[in-house]
PDB file of C-alpha atoms in Angstrom:
ATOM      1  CA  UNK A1249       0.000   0.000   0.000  1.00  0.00           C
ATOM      2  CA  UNK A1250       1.169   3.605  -0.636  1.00  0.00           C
ATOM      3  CA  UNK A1251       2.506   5.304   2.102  1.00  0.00           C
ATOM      4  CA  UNK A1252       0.537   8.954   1.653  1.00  0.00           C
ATOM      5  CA  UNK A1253       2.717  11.126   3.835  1.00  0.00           C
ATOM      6  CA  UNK A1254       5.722   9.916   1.632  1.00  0.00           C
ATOM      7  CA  UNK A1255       4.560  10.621  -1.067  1.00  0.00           C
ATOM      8  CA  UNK A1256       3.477  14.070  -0.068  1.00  0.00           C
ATOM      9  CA  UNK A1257       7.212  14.765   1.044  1.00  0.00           C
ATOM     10  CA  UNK A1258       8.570  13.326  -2.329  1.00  0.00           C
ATOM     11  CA  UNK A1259       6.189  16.060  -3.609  1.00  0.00           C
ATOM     12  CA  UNK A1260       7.643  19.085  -1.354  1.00  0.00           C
ATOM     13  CA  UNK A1261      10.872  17.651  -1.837  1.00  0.00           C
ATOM     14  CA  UNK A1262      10.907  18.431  -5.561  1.00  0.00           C
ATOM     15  CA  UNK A1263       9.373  21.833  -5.395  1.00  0.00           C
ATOM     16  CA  UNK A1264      11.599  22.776  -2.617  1.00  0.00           C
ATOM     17  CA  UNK A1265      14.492  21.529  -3.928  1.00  0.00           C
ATOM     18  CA  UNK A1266      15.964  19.519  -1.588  1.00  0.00           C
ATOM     19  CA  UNK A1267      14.972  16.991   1.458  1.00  0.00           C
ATOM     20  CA  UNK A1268      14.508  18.608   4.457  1.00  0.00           C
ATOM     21  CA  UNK A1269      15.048  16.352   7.526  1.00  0.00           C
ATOM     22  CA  UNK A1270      12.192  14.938   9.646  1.00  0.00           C
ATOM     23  CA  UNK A1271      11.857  16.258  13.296  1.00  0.00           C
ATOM     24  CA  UNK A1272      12.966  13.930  16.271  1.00  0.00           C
ATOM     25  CA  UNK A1273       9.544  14.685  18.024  1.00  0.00           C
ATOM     26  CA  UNK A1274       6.725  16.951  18.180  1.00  0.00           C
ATOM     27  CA  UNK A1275       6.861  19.213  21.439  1.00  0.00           C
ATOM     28  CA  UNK A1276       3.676  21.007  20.640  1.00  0.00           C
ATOM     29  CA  UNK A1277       1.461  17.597  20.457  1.00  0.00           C
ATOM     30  CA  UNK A1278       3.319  16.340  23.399  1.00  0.00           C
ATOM     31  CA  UNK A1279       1.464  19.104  25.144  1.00  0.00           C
ATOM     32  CA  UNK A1280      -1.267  18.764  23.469  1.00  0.00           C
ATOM     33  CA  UNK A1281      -1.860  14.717  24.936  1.00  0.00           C
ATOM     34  CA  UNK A1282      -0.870  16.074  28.449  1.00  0.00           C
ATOM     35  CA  UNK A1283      -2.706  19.163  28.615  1.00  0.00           C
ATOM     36  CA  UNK A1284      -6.113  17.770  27.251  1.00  0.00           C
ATOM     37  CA  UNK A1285      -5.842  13.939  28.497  1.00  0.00           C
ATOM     38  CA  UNK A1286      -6.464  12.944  24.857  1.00  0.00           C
ATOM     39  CA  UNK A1287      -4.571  10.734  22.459  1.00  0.00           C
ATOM     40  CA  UNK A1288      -2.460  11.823  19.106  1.00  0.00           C
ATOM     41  CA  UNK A1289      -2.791   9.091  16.781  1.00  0.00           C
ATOM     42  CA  UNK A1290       0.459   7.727  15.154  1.00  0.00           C
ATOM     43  CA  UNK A1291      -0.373   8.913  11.605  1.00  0.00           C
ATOM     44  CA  UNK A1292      -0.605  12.776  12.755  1.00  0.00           C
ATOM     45  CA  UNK A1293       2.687  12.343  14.741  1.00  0.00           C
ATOM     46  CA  UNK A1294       4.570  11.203  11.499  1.00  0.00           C
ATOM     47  CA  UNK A1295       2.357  13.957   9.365  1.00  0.00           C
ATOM     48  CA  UNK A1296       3.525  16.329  11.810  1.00  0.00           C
ATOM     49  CA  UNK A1297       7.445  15.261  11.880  1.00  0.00           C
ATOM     50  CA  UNK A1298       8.199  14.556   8.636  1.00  0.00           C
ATOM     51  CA  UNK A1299       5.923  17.458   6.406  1.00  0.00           C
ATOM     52  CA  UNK A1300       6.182  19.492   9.321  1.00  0.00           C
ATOM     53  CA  UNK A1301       9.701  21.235   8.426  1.00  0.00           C
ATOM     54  CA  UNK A1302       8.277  21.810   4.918  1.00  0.00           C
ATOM     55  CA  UNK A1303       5.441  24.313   6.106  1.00  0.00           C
ATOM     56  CA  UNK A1304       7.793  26.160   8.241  1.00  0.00           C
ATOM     57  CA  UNK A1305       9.808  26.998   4.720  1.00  0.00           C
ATOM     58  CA  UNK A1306       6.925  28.015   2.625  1.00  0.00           C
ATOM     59  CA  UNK A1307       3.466  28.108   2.343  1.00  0.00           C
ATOM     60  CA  UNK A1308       1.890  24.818   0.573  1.00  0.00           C
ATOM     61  CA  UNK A1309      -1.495  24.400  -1.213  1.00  0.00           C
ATOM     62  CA  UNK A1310      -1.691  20.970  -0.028  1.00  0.00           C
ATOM     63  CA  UNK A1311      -5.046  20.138   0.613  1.00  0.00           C
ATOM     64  CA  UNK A1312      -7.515  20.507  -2.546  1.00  0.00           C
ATOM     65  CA  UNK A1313      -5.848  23.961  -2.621  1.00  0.00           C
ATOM     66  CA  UNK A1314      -6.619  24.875   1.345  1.00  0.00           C
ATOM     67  CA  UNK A1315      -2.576  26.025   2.319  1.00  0.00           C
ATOM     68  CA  UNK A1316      -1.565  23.640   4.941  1.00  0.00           C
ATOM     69  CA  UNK A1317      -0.680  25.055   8.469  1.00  0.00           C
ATOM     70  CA  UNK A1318       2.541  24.271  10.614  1.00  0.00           C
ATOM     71  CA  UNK A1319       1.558  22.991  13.643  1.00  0.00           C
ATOM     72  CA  UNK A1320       1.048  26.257  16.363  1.00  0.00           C
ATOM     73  CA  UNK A1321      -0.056  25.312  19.961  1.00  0.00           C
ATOM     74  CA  UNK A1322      -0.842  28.567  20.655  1.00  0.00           C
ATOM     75  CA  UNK A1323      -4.058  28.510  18.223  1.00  0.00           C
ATOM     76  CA  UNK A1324      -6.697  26.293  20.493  1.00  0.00           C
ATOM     77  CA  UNK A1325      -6.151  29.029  22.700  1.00  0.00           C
ATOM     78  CA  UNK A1326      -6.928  31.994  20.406  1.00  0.00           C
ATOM     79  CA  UNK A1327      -9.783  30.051  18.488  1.00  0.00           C
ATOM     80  CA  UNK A1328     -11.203  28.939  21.591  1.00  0.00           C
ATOM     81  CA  UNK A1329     -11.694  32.797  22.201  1.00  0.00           C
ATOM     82  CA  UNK A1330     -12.745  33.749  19.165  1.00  0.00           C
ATOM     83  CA  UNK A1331     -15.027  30.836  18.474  1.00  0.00           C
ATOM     84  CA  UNK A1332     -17.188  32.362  21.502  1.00  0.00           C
ATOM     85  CA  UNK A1333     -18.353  34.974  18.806  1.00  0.00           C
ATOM     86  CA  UNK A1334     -18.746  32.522  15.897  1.00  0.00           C
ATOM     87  CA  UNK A1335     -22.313  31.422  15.114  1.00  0.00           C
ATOM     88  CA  UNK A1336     -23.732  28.164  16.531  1.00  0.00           C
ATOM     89  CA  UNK A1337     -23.456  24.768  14.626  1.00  0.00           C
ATOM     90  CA  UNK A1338     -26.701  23.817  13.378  1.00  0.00           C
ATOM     91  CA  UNK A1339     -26.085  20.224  11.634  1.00  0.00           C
ATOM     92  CA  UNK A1340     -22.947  17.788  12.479  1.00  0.00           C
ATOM     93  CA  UNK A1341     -22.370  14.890   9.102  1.00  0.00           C
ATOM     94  CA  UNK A1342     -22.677  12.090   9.418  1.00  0.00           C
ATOM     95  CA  UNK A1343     -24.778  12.809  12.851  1.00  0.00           C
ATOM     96  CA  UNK A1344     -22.674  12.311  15.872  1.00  0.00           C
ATOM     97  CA  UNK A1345     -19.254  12.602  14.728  1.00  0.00           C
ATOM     98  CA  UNK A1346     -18.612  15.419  15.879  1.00  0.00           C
ATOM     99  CA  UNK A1347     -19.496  16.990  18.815  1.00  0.00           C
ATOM    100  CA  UNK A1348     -22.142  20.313  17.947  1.00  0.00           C
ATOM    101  CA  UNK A1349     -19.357  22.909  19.263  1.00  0.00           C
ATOM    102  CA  UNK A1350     -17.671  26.345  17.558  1.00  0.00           C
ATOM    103  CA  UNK A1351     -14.370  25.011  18.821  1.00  0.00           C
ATOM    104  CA  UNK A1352     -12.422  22.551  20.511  1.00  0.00           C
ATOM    105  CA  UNK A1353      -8.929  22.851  21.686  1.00  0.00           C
ATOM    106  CA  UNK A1354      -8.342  19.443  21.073  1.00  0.00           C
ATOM    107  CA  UNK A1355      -8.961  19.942  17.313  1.00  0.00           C
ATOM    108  CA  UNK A1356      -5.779  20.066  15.361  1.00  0.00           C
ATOM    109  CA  UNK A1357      -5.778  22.693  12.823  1.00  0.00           C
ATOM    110  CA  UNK A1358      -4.278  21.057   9.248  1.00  0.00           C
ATOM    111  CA  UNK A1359      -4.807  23.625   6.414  1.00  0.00           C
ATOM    112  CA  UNK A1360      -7.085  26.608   5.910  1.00  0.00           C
ATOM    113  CA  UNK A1361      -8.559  28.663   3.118  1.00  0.00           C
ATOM    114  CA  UNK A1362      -7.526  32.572   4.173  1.00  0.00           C
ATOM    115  CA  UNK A1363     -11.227  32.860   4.596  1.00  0.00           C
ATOM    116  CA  UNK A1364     -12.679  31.690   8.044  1.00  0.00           C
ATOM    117  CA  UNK A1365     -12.668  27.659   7.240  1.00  0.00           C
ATOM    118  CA  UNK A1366     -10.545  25.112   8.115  1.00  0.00           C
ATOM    119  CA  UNK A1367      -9.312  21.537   8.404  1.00  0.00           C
ATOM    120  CA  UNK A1368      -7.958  19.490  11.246  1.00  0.00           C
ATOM    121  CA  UNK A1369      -7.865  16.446  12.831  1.00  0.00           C
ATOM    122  CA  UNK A1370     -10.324  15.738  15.879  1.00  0.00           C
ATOM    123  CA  UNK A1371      -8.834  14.292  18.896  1.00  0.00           C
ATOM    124  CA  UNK A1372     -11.986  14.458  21.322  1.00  0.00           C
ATOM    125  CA  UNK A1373     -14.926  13.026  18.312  1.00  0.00           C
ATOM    126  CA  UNK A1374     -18.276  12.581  19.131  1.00  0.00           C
ATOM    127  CA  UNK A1375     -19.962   9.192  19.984  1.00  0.00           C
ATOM    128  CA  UNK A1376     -19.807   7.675  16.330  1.00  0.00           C
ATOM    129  CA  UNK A1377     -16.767   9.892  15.379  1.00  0.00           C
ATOM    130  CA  UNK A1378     -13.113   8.113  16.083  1.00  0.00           C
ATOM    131  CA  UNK A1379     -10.256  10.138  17.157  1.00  0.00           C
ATOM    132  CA  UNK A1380      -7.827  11.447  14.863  1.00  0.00           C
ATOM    133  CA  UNK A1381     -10.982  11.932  11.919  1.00  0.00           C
ATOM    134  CA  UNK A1382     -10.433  14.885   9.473  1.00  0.00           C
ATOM    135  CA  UNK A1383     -13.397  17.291   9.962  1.00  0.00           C
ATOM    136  CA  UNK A1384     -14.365  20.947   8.770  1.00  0.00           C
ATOM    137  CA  UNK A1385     -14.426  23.917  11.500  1.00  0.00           C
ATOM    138  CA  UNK A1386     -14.393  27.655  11.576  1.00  0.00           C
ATOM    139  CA  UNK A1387     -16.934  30.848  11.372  1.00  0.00           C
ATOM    140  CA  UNK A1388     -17.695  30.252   7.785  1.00  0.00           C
ATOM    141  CA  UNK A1389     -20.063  27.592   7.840  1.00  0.00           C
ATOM    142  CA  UNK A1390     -22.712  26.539  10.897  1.00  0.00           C
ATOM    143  CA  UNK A1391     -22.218  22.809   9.058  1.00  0.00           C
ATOM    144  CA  UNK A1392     -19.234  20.692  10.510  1.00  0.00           C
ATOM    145  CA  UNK A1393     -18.728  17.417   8.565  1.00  0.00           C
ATOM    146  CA  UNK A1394     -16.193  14.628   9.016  1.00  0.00           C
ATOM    147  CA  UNK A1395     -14.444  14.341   5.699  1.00  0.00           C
ATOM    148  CA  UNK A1396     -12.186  10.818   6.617  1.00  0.00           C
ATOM    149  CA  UNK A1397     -11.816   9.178   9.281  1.00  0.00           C
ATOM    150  CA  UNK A1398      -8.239   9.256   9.710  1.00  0.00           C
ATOM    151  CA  UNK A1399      -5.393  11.432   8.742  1.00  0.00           C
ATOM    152  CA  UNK A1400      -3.918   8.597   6.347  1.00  0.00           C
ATOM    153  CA  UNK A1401      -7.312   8.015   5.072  1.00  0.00           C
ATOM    154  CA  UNK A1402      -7.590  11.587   3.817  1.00  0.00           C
ATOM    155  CA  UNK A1403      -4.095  11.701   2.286  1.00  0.00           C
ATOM    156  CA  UNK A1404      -4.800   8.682   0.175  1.00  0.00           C
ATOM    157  CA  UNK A1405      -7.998  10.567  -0.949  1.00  0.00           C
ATOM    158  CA  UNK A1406      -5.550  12.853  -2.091  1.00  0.00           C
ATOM    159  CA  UNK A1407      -3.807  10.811  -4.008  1.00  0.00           C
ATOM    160  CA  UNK A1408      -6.465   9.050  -5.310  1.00  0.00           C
ATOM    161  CA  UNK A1409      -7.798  11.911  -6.846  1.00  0.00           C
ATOM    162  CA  UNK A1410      -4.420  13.103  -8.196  1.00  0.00           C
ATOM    163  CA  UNK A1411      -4.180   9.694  -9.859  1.00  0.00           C
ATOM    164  CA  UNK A1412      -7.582   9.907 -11.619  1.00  0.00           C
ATOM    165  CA  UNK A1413      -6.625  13.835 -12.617  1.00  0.00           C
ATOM    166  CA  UNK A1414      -9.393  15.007 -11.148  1.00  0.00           C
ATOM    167  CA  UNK A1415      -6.745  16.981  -8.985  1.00  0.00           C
ATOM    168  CA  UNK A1416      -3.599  18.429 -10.672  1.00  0.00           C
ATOM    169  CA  UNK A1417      -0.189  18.972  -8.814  1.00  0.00           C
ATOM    170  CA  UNK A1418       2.026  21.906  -9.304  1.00  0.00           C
ATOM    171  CA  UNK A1419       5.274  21.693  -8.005  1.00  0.00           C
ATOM    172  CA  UNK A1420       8.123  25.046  -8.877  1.00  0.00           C
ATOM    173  CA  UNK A1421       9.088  28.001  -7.233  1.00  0.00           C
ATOM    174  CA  UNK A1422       9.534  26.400  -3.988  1.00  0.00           C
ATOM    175  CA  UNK A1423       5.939  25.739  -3.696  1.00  0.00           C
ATOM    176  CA  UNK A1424       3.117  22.589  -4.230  1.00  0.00           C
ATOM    177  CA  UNK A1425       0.026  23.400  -5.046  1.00  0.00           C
ATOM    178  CA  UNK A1426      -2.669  21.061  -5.343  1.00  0.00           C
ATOM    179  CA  UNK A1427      -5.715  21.967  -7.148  1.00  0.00           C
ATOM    180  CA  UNK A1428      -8.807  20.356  -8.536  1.00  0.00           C
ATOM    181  CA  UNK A1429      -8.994  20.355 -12.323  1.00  0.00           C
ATOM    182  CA  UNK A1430     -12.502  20.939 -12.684  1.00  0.00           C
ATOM    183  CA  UNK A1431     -12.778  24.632 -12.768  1.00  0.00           C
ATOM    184  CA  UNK A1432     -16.155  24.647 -11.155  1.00  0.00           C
ATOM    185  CA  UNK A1433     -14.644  23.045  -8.050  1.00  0.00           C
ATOM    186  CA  UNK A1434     -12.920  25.611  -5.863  1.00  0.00           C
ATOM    187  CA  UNK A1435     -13.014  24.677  -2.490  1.00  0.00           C
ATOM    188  CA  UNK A1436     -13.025  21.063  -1.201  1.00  0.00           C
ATOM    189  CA  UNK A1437     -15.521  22.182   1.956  1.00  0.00           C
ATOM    190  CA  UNK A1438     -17.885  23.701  -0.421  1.00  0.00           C
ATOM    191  CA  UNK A1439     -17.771  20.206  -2.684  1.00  0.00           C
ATOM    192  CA  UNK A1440     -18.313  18.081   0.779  1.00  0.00           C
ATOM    193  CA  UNK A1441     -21.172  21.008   1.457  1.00  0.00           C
ATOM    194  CA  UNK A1442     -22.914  20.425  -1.936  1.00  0.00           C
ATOM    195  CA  UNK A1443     -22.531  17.027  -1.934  1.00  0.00           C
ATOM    196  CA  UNK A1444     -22.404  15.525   0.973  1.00  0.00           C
ATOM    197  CA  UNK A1445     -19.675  15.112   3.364  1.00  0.00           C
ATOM    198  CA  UNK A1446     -18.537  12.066   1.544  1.00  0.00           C
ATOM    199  CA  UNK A1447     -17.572  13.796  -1.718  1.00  0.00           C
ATOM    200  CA  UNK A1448     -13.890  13.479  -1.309  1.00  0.00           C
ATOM    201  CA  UNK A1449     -13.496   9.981  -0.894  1.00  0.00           C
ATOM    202  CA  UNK A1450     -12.255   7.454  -3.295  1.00  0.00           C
ATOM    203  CA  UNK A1451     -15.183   5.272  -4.760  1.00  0.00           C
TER     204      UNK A1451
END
């Protein structure tokens, strides 16, 4: 089976020119698990080591063309805050995934969109959600959907997509982009909103 998150650094590697080395450990999740009593699966650790130094270089269109964020611990903290002002979520899909919240420190922001929506990985799920599941979050939208339930599932979306060229990848200037071909598909949330929160998977 293809390892996604190798693939993925094969990808930065070439538009950034060179390999940049993984990082021994992750500080920031390490407080994260302590702090919040909750588990960081395996796949986000090795996400967050080994693609980690390539967000700190430059910014990457990673994710359907949502820029992918280093990892901060200081944003739970300032979203929690902010979230108290963002409007409150009115549908969770698939029901009970998620939990019905603005915010949760314990979600791990991934990529956003310069806009107000983003992507990360939910370590505290709801009842039928499993830790570690890729959801939506942010002011844009009152809808919050799971989009895979894992990390590694996601990525090999990804590629899945980028192997049917439904999803093109640009790699120069010391930047990846990843983009849907279609040019009435902009944003992947918006596609999973339309849709159904389902519409990225591999079929």
């Amino acid at each position: 089976m293809t390892d996604p998150i190798s693939v993925l650094r094969d990808w930065l590697t070439a538009a950034v020119g060179e390999a940049l080395p993984e990082q021994p450990t992750s500080p920031a999740l390490d407080e994260l698990e302590d702090t919040l009593n909750v588990p960081v699966p395996d796949d986000l650790r090795r996400y967050v080591r080994v693609i980690g130094p390539y967000l700190t270089r430059a910014e990457h269109g990673l994710f359907f063309g949502m820029s992918a964020l280093p990892l901060d611990s200081g944003w739970g903290g300032e979203l929690v805050q902010a979230s108290a002002d963002w409007p409150p979520v009115e549908a969770v899909e698939p029901p009970g995934t998620l939990r019905p919240v603005p915010f949760d420190p314990a979600w791990v922001l991934l990529a956003h969109d310069h806009g107000g929506a983003y992507l990360a990985a939910d370590l505290r799920p709801g009842p039928a959600g499993q830790v570690g599941q890729i959801i939506s979050c942010g002011p844009r939208e009152t809808r919050r959907l799971q989009l895979a339930v894992s990390l590694t599932e996601f990525l090999t979306d990804l590629l899945w997509h980028a192997a049917r060229g439904t999803v093109q990848v640009e790699r120069g200037a010391g930047r990846l982009d990843v983009w849907f071909t279609d040019p009435e598909i902009t944003h992947p949330i918006d596609l999973c909103l339309q849709r159904g929160a389902a519409a990225l998977r591999r079929s």
